[in-house]
Amino acid sequence: MLFTGTHIHKLDRKGRVSVPKRFRAALDNEEFAGIYLYQSHKESALEGCSHSHMERIAASLDELDMFSDEADDLADTILGSSHMLPYDGEGRIILPAELIEFARIEDQVAFVGRGRTFRLWNPDIFKPLQEASRTRTLNRGATLKLKPMAELPKGARPGTSDEEDAS
Amino acid sequence: MLFTGTHIHKLDRKGRVSVPKRFRAALDNEEFAGIYLYQSHKESALEGCSHSHMERIAASLDELDMFSDEADDLADTILGSSHMLPYDGEGRIILPAELIEFARIEDQVAFVGRGRTFRLWNPDIFKPLQEASRTRTLNRGATLKLKPMAELPKGARPGTSDEEDAS
DNA sequence: TGGGAAATGATGGGGGTCAATGGGATTTGA
DNA sequence: TCAAATCCCATTGACCCCCATCATTTCCCA
């Protein structure tokens, strides 16, 4: 379950767009055949995730004080503004007009993997941003501290399996 | 069982409103074919939930000191003022006049998912509030500490079902 | 190793189905 | 007996299923 790479697909005149095969494959075992999308907080982009990821968000919100202001805001912003989008027979979703407008998407959509989640962009907007962030990363000499293998969930390590083999 | 998204439906002149298909689907296994609504204690909105969630609230109240003022207040506001609303043949409920008035609902109702629960709003009132939530979330740099997958209820994780045991 | 064939993913579009809505008819209950 | 709730059916428009085509990639074999 990992979203990687950038995939550019066409938005047809019915408002449909194919979800990249790789992304669909990453969602194979989900109980819901489709994806969730919501508006990004900081970017002119859409955040995408799986059903189980959404469950995880809900479960985490549940833990916060049921009456806290922060939980309220997060619920409104994420759960309240998310769209549950099922695939059609060909693995496409219908991109709601509201989201098309928010992300200023025209006739093409870039699916950008971010590991457990992904983003949808207007490719023309994403490209320059991607280059900028690449330059920043290089200049900063950023390093990422990797988690030891042993702490990874089962199924994410070679030689283990979560259910059946996912080779 | 997850309520997500915002769904705006019409309140007809008989005081009926369709419960969104997605919400009804989330309540499929409930013993009661309908929803519960009560007045929110901090917003001009209605809180909605399932029968089993209502049971959960009752159970939580049990744990509070039975004679505490807090328990009294909560019992009055939630259990005492809640309405049990069955669907008609088309999946609609009748919105009681008392609740319409409280939430200042006119001819449209917004069903807003919040995970285990949902809220009903006058869309014109909700919209600006949701914008404000978004802004606060952004400024606060709020991040939600996600619960580890392993602690999620079974059936909420890919590759598990709540039927049999998945080691 | 190159070229052609087959498989697979992406795209376009028609039409049937179902959710949302409106309103009349019948039943229930005060 | 009247009002309100429930049942029932009609309408409509959005969405989903289906199929046809096109573009790639993969595979196979010379």
Short mmCIF file of C-alpha atoms (C1' of nucleotides) in Angstrom, two decimals:
data_model
loop_
_atom_site.label_atom_id
_atom_site.label_comp_id
_atom_site.label_asym_id
_atom_site.label_seq_id
_atom_site.Cartn_x
_atom_site.Cartn_y
_atom_site.Cartn_z
CA MET A 1 0.00 0.00 0.00
CA LEU A 2 2.21 2.79 -1.28
CA PHE A 3 1.43 5.56 -3.70
CA THR A 4 4.41 6.53 -5.79
CA GLY A 5 5.16 8.45 -8.94
CA THR A 6 3.35 11.10 -10.93
CA HIS A 7 0.69 10.05 -13.40
CA ILE A 8 -1.05 12.49 -15.70
CA HIS A 9 -4.49 11.54 -16.96
CA LYS A 10 -7.20 13.20 -18.93
CA LEU A 11 -10.38 14.66 -17.51
CA ASP A 12 -13.10 13.84 -20.02
CA ARG A 13 -16.08 15.97 -20.81
CA LYS A 14 -18.22 14.00 -18.40
CA GLY A 15 -15.91 14.98 -15.57
CA ARG A 16 -14.34 11.52 -15.31
CA VAL A 17 -10.69 10.67 -14.84
CA SER A 18 -8.95 7.30 -14.69
CA VAL A 19 -7.27 6.50 -11.39
CA PRO A 20 -3.77 5.22 -12.28
CA LYS A 21 -3.56 1.46 -12.34
CA ARG A 22 -0.72 1.53 -9.80
CA PHE A 23 -2.82 3.46 -7.34
CA ARG A 24 -5.77 1.14 -7.78
CA ALA A 25 -3.48 -1.80 -7.20
CA ALA A 26 -2.30 -0.21 -3.96
CA LEU A 27 -5.92 -0.16 -2.83
CA ASP A 28 -6.73 -3.72 -3.76
CA ASN A 29 -7.77 -5.04 -0.35
CA GLU A 30 -9.92 -2.08 0.59
CA GLU A 31 -13.53 -2.76 1.41
CA PHE A 32 -14.54 0.30 -0.60
CA ALA A 33 -13.65 0.26 -4.30
CA GLY A 34 -12.80 3.89 -4.79
CA ILE A 35 -10.93 6.81 -3.27
CA TYR A 36 -11.55 9.76 -0.96
CA LEU A 37 -10.64 13.30 -1.95
CA TYR A 38 -10.67 16.55 -0.02
CA GLN A 39 -9.27 20.03 -0.42
CA SER A 40 -5.70 20.51 0.70
CA HIS A 41 -5.17 23.01 3.50
CA LYS A 42 -2.11 24.66 2.15
CA GLU A 43 -2.00 23.96 -1.54
CA SER A 44 -4.16 24.43 -4.53
CA ALA A 45 -4.46 20.68 -4.69
CA LEU A 46 -6.64 17.79 -3.61
CA GLU A 47 -5.63 15.27 -0.98
CA GLY A 48 -6.43 11.67 -1.75
CA CYS A 49 -6.52 8.62 0.46
CA SER A 50 -8.04 5.21 1.02
CA HIS A 51 -11.08 4.22 2.99
CA SER A 52 -8.98 2.72 5.75
CA HIS A 53 -6.98 5.90 6.00
CA MET A 54 -10.21 7.80 6.42
CA GLU A 55 -11.26 5.36 9.13
CA ARG A 56 -8.00 6.06 10.81
CA ILE A 57 -8.66 9.78 10.79
CA ALA A 58 -12.12 9.25 12.22
CA ALA A 59 -10.80 6.93 14.93
CA SER A 60 -8.16 9.47 15.88
CA LEU A 61 -10.75 12.23 16.07
CA ASP A 62 -12.86 10.02 18.27
CA GLU A 63 -10.05 9.99 20.78
CA LEU A 64 -9.87 13.73 21.05
CA ASP A 65 -12.28 15.20 23.50
CA MET A 66 -15.61 14.84 21.81
CA PHE A 67 -16.36 18.48 22.51
CA SER A 68 -13.01 20.11 21.81
CA ASP A 69 -12.85 22.96 19.33
CA GLU A 70 -9.91 21.44 17.58
CA ALA A 71 -11.72 18.18 16.93
CA ASP A 72 -14.62 20.20 15.59
CA ASP A 73 -12.47 22.09 13.15
CA LEU A 74 -10.72 19.01 11.89
CA ALA A 75 -13.97 17.15 11.47
CA ASP A 76 -15.44 19.99 9.43
CA THR A 77 -12.33 20.43 7.36
CA ILE A 78 -11.50 16.84 6.60
CA LEU A 79 -14.47 14.57 7.20
CA GLY A 80 -17.09 17.16 6.33
CA SER A 81 -15.48 18.28 3.12
CA SER A 82 -14.34 14.92 1.82
CA HIS A 83 -15.81 13.21 -1.20
CA MET A 84 -16.20 9.44 -1.37
CA LEU A 85 -15.69 8.54 -5.03
CA PRO A 86 -16.32 5.00 -6.29
CA TYR A 87 -14.72 3.66 -9.45
CA ASP A 88 -16.77 2.89 -12.48
CA GLY A 89 -16.16 -0.37 -14.32
CA GLU A 90 -13.02 1.06 -15.92
CA GLY A 91 -11.43 2.37 -12.75
CA ARG A 92 -12.45 5.98 -13.27
CA ILE A 93 -13.96 8.41 -10.79
CA ILE A 94 -16.14 11.44 -11.35
CA LEU A 95 -14.33 14.53 -10.12
CA PRO A 96 -16.93 16.76 -8.43
CA ALA A 97 -17.24 20.26 -9.89
CA GLU A 98 -16.43 21.78 -6.51
CA LEU A 99 -13.05 20.04 -6.42
CA ILE A 100 -12.25 20.78 -10.06
CA GLU A 101 -12.80 24.42 -9.34
CA PHE A 102 -10.81 24.42 -6.10
CA ALA A 103 -7.75 22.81 -7.67
CA ARG A 104 -8.15 24.88 -10.85
CA ILE A 105 -8.05 21.72 -12.90
CA GLU A 106 -8.67 21.99 -16.61
CA ASP A 107 -8.37 19.06 -18.97
CA GLN A 108 -5.59 17.15 -17.25
CA VAL A 109 -5.05 15.78 -13.77
CA ALA A 110 -1.72 14.84 -12.17
CA PHE A 111 -1.87 12.06 -9.57
CA VAL A 112 1.17 12.49 -7.33
CA GLY A 113 2.08 9.73 -4.89
CA ARG A 114 3.02 10.65 -1.33
CA GLY A 115 3.35 7.24 0.28
CA ARG A 116 0.23 6.56 2.33
CA THR A 117 -1.65 9.33 0.55
CA PHE A 118 -1.53 11.14 -2.76
CA ARG A 119 -2.44 14.48 -4.30
CA LEU A 120 -4.25 15.64 -7.40
CA TRP A 121 -3.04 18.72 -9.24
CA ASN A 122 -3.46 20.71 -12.35
CA PRO A 123 -0.15 19.59 -13.95
CA ASP A 124 0.66 23.14 -15.04
CA ILE A 125 0.49 24.29 -11.45
CA PHE A 126 2.31 21.31 -9.98
CA LYS A 127 5.33 21.27 -12.23
CA PRO A 128 6.95 24.57 -11.21
CA LEU A 129 6.16 23.85 -7.56
CA GLN A 130 7.78 20.46 -7.78
CA GLU A 131 10.94 21.97 -9.21
CA ALA A 132 11.03 24.60 -6.50
CA SER A 133 10.68 22.07 -3.73
CA ARG A 134 13.32 19.93 -5.32
CA THR A 135 15.77 22.83 -5.30
CA ARG A 136 14.95 23.63 -1.68
CA THR A 137 15.52 20.06 -0.65
CA LEU A 138 18.88 19.95 -2.39
CA ASN A 139 20.04 23.25 -0.92
CA ARG A 140 18.98 22.26 2.53
CA GLY A 141 20.87 19.02 2.28
CA ALA A 142 17.87 17.44 3.87
CA THR A 143 18.22 13.96 5.22
CA LEU A 144 15.53 11.59 6.27
CA LYS A 145 16.01 9.42 9.29
CA LEU A 146 14.76 6.02 8.30
CA LYS A 147 12.82 3.86 10.68
CA PRO A 148 14.41 0.51 11.46
CA MET A 149 12.85 -2.28 9.43
CA ALA A 150 11.74 -4.10 12.56
CA GLU A 151 9.31 -1.34 13.43
CA LEU A 152 7.50 -1.46 10.13
CA PRO A 153 4.10 -3.07 9.96
CA LYS A 154 4.00 -6.63 8.76
CA GLY A 155 3.56 -6.86 5.06
CA ALA A 156 5.87 -3.92 4.48
CA ARG A 157 8.95 -6.05 4.93
CA PRO A 158 10.35 -8.57 2.53
CA GLY A 159 9.62 -12.10 3.59
CA THR A 160 6.52 -11.22 5.57
CA SER A 161 3.00 -11.16 4.38
CA ASP A 162 -0.07 -9.46 5.68
CA GLU A 163 -2.61 -11.80 4.17
CA GLU A 164 -1.53 -13.43 1.03
CA ASP A 165 1.56 -12.69 -0.96
CA ALA A 166 1.78 -9.25 -2.47
CA SER A 167 4.74 -9.69 -4.72
CA MET B 1 -19.73 2.81 9.24
CA LEU B 2 -18.35 6.24 8.44
CA PHE B 3 -20.18 9.45 7.76
CA THR B 4 -18.26 11.64 5.36
CA GLY B 5 -18.89 14.51 3.03
CA THR B 6 -21.48 17.25 2.84
CA HIS B 7 -24.80 16.48 1.18
CA ILE B 8 -27.39 19.15 0.60
CA HIS B 9 -30.98 18.01 0.28
CA LYS B 10 -34.30 19.70 0.03
CA LEU B 11 -36.80 20.05 2.80
CA ASP B 12 -40.21 19.64 1.19
CA ARG B 13 -43.38 21.34 2.25
CA LYS B 14 -44.40 18.34 4.29
CA GLY B 15 -41.28 18.72 6.40
CA ARG B 16 -39.56 15.71 4.86
CA VAL B 17 -35.95 15.42 3.82
CA SER B 18 -34.08 12.54 2.17
CA VAL B 19 -31.26 11.06 4.22
CA PRO B 20 -28.28 10.76 1.85
CA LYS B 21 -27.91 7.30 0.37
CA ARG B 22 -24.34 7.11 1.65
CA PHE B 23 -25.45 7.77 5.20
CA ARG B 24 -28.20 5.19 4.97
CA ALA B 25 -25.65 2.72 3.67
CA ALA B 26 -23.43 3.45 6.67
CA LEU B 27 -26.35 2.49 8.90
CA ASP B 28 -27.20 -0.70 7.08
CA ASN B 29 -26.75 -3.13 9.94
CA GLU B 30 -28.55 -1.08 12.54
CA GLU B 31 -31.57 -2.63 14.17
CA PHE B 32 -33.47 0.65 13.84
CA ALA B 33 -34.14 1.87 10.29
CA GLY B 34 -33.77 5.56 10.87
CA ILE B 35 -31.62 8.15 12.62
CA TYR B 36 -31.45 10.04 15.91
CA LEU B 37 -31.26 13.83 16.04
CA TYR B 38 -30.75 16.24 18.91
CA GLN B 39 -29.82 19.87 19.33
CA SER B 40 -26.13 20.66 19.32
CA HIS B 41 -25.10 22.34 22.55
CA LYS B 42 -22.68 24.72 20.97
CA GLU B 43 -23.71 25.24 17.39
CA SER B 44 -26.85 26.23 15.63
CA ALA B 45 -27.00 22.71 14.26
CA LEU B 46 -28.44 19.29 14.90
CA GLU B 47 -26.36 16.32 15.94
CA GLY B 48 -27.21 13.06 14.24
CA CYS B 49 -26.20 9.52 15.00
CA SER B 50 -27.14 5.88 14.84
CA HIS B 51 -29.05 3.83 17.36
CA SER B 52 -25.90 2.08 18.52
CA HIS B 53 -24.10 5.36 19.00
CA MET B 54 -26.97 6.54 21.16
CA GLU B 55 -26.47 3.43 23.23
CA ARG B 56 -22.85 4.36 23.56
CA ILE B 57 -23.74 7.80 24.85
CA ALA B 58 -26.11 6.30 27.37
CA ALA B 59 -23.39 3.93 28.52
CA SER B 60 -20.94 6.81 28.93
CA LEU B 61 -23.47 8.71 30.99
CA ASP B 62 -23.79 5.68 33.23
CA GLU B 63 -20.14 6.02 34.08
CA LEU B 64 -20.47 9.59 35.24
CA ASP B 65 -21.60 10.12 38.79
CA MET B 66 -25.27 9.46 38.51
CA PHE B 67 -26.19 12.51 40.54
CA SER B 68 -23.65 14.97 39.21
CA ASP B 69 -24.84 18.16 37.65
CA GLU B 70 -22.89 17.31 34.55
CA ALA B 71 -24.66 14.00 34.10
CA ASP B 72 -27.96 15.75 34.62
CA ASP B 73 -27.23 18.35 32.01
CA LEU B 74 -25.98 15.88 29.46
CA ALA B 75 -28.90 13.58 30.02
CA ASP B 76 -31.32 16.44 29.51
CA THR B 77 -29.65 17.90 26.47
CA ILE B 78 -28.88 14.72 24.66
CA LEU B 79 -31.13 11.91 25.72
CA GLY B 80 -34.03 14.07 26.80
CA SER B 81 -34.20 16.15 23.67
CA SER B 82 -33.33 13.52 21.11
CA HIS B 83 -35.72 12.52 18.39
CA MET B 84 -35.89 9.02 16.97
CA LEU B 85 -36.79 9.43 13.31
CA PRO B 86 -37.68 6.44 11.12
CA TYR B 87 -37.32 6.47 7.34
CA ASP B 88 -40.31 6.41 5.09
CA GLY B 89 -40.34 4.08 2.09
CA GLU B 90 -38.03 6.41 0.16
CA GLY B 91 -35.44 6.88 2.88
CA ARG B 92 -36.74 10.24 4.08
CA ILE B 93 -37.37 11.44 7.61
CA ILE B 94 -39.75 14.05 8.91
CA LEU B 95 -37.79 16.86 10.52
CA PRO B 96 -39.68 17.93 13.67
CA ALA B 97 -40.71 21.60 13.74
CA GLU B 98 -38.81 22.10 16.99
CA LEU B 99 -35.55 21.07 15.35
CA ILE B 100 -36.18 23.05 12.16
CA GLU B 101 -36.65 26.13 14.27
CA PHE B 102 -33.63 25.48 16.47
CA ALA B 103 -31.26 25.04 13.52
CA ARG B 104 -32.91 27.88 11.59
CA ILE B 105 -33.38 25.58 8.64
CA GLU B 106 -35.30 26.91 5.68
CA ASP B 107 -35.73 24.98 2.46
CA GLN B 108 -32.42 23.16 2.39
CA VAL B 109 -30.60 20.87 4.79
CA ALA B 110 -26.88 20.11 4.77
CA PHE B 111 -25.92 16.68 6.09
CA VAL B 112 -22.29 16.96 7.21
CA GLY B 113 -20.35 13.81 8.01
CA ARG B 114 -18.15 13.71 11.11
CA GLY B 115 -17.03 10.11 11.17
CA ARG B 116 -19.12 8.27 13.75
CA THR B 117 -21.71 11.03 13.78
CA PHE B 118 -23.00 13.78 11.54
CA ARG B 119 -24.62 17.20 11.75
CA LEU B 120 -27.53 18.90 10.05
CA TRP B 121 -27.26 22.57 9.16
CA ASN B 122 -28.85 25.33 7.25
CA PRO B 123 -26.29 25.37 4.41
CA ASP B 124 -26.12 29.16 4.41
CA ILE B 125 -25.04 29.11 8.06
CA PHE B 126 -22.65 26.20 7.72
CA LYS B 127 -20.68 27.38 4.76
CA PRO B 128 -18.98 30.42 6.32
CA LEU B 129 -18.33 28.46 9.50
CA GLN B 130 -16.63 25.72 7.53
CA GLU B 131 -14.42 28.31 5.86
CA ALA B 132 -13.48 29.62 9.28
CA SER B 133 -12.67 26.10 10.47
CA ARG B 134 -10.41 25.63 7.50
CA THR B 135 -8.57 28.87 8.18
CA ARG B 136 -8.10 28.06 11.88
CA THR B 137 -6.86 24.59 11.05
CA LEU B 138 -4.34 26.04 8.64
CA ASN B 139 -3.12 28.73 11.04
CA ARG B 140 -2.90 26.35 13.93
CA GLY B 141 -0.79 24.08 11.77
CA ALA B 142 -2.99 21.41 13.22
CA THR B 143 -1.89 17.93 12.60
CA LEU B 144 -3.78 14.97 13.72
CA LYS B 145 -1.86 12.30 15.48
CA LEU B 146 -3.02 9.23 13.67
CA LYS B 147 -3.75 6.12 15.60
CA PRO B 148 -1.61 3.14 14.69
CA MET B 149 -3.36 0.84 12.26
CA ALA B 150 -3.20 -2.02 14.70
CA GLU B 151 -5.58 -0.33 17.11
CA LEU B 152 -8.32 0.14 14.60
CA PRO B 153 -11.44 -1.96 14.87
CA LYS B 154 -11.32 -5.02 12.74
CA GLY B 155 -12.94 -4.49 9.40
CA ALA B 156 -11.52 -0.99 9.18
CA ARG B 157 -8.22 -2.30 7.95
CA PRO B 158 -7.49 -3.59 4.52
CA GLY B 159 -7.36 -7.33 4.36
CA THR B 160 -9.46 -7.84 7.46
CA SER B 161 -13.12 -8.42 7.85
CA ASP B 162 -15.11 -8.22 11.05
CA GLU B 163 -16.40 -11.72 10.46
CA GLU B 164 -13.59 -14.10 11.05
CA ASP B 165 -10.35 -13.60 12.92
CA ALA B 166 -7.41 -12.32 10.91
CA SER B 167 -4.29 -13.12 12.87
"C1'" DT C 1 17.72 -8.17 -31.00
"C1'" DG C 2 14.16 -6.35 -33.84
"C1'" DG C 3 9.57 -6.62 -35.18
"C1'" DG C 4 5.01 -8.02 -34.92
"C1'" DA C 5 1.17 -9.82 -32.15
"C1'" DA C 6 -1.41 -9.97 -28.03
"C1'" DA C 7 -2.66 -8.08 -23.63
"C1'" DT C 8 -3.69 -4.33 -20.85
"C1'" DG C 9 -4.70 0.31 -19.58
"C1'" DA C 10 -6.80 4.75 -20.97
"C1'" DT C 11 -10.52 7.24 -23.24
"C1'" DG C 12 -15.20 8.26 -25.47
"C1'" DG C 13 -19.94 7.89 -25.49
"C1'" DG C 14 -25.01 5.76 -25.35
"C1'" DG C 15 -28.54 4.41 -22.63
"C1'" DG C 16 -30.66 2.16 -18.57
"C1'" DT C 17 -31.20 2.55 -13.60
"C1'" DC C 18 -31.84 4.45 -9.30
"C1'" DA C 19 -31.73 8.22 -5.80
"C1'" DA C 20 -34.04 12.42 -4.87
"C1'" DT C 21 -38.25 14.78 -5.03
"C1'" DG C 22 -43.33 15.94 -5.40
"C1'" DG C 23 -47.85 15.01 -4.45
"C1'" DG C 24 -52.11 12.22 -3.94
"C1'" DA C 25 -54.46 8.51 -1.24
"C1'" DT C 26 -55.07 5.89 2.87
"C1'" DT C 27 -54.44 4.97 7.59
"C1'" DT C 28 -53.67 6.16 12.41
"C1'" DG C 29 -54.34 8.36 16.56
"C1'" DA C 30 -55.78 12.04 19.47
"C1'" DT D 1 -63.71 14.10 13.04
"C1'" DC D 2 -59.77 16.30 11.90
"C1'" DA D 3 -54.85 16.46 11.57
"C1'" DA D 4 -50.83 14.27 10.99
"C1'" DA D 5 -48.19 10.49 9.60
"C1'" DT D 6 -47.42 6.67 6.38
"C1'" DC D 7 -47.90 4.48 2.06
"C1'" DC D 8 -47.83 4.62 -2.72
"C1'" DC D 9 -46.80 6.05 -7.32
"C1'" DA D 10 -44.96 9.43 -10.91
"C1'" DT D 11 -41.26 12.26 -12.60
"C1'" DT D 12 -36.66 13.66 -13.55
"C1'" DG D 13 -32.00 13.99 -13.93
"C1'" DA D 14 -27.55 12.40 -12.39
"C1'" DC D 15 -24.83 8.58 -12.18
"C1'" DC D 16 -23.28 3.94 -13.38
"C1'" DC D 17 -22.92 -0.01 -16.47
"C1'" DC D 18 -21.65 -1.47 -20.78
"C1'" DC D 19 -19.21 -1.63 -25.02
"C1'" DA D 20 -16.19 0.19 -28.65
"C1'" DT D 21 -11.94 2.32 -29.79
"C1'" DC D 22 -7.28 3.87 -29.16
"C1'" DA D 23 -2.60 3.90 -27.24
"C1'" DT D 24 1.04 1.42 -24.78
"C1'" DT D 25 3.45 -1.92 -23.10
"C1'" DT D 26 4.67 -6.67 -22.88
"C1'" DC D 27 5.62 -10.88 -24.79
"C1'" DC D 28 7.11 -14.10 -28.10
"C1'" DC D 29 9.59 -15.82 -31.72
"C1'" DA D 30 12.23 -15.58 -35.67
#
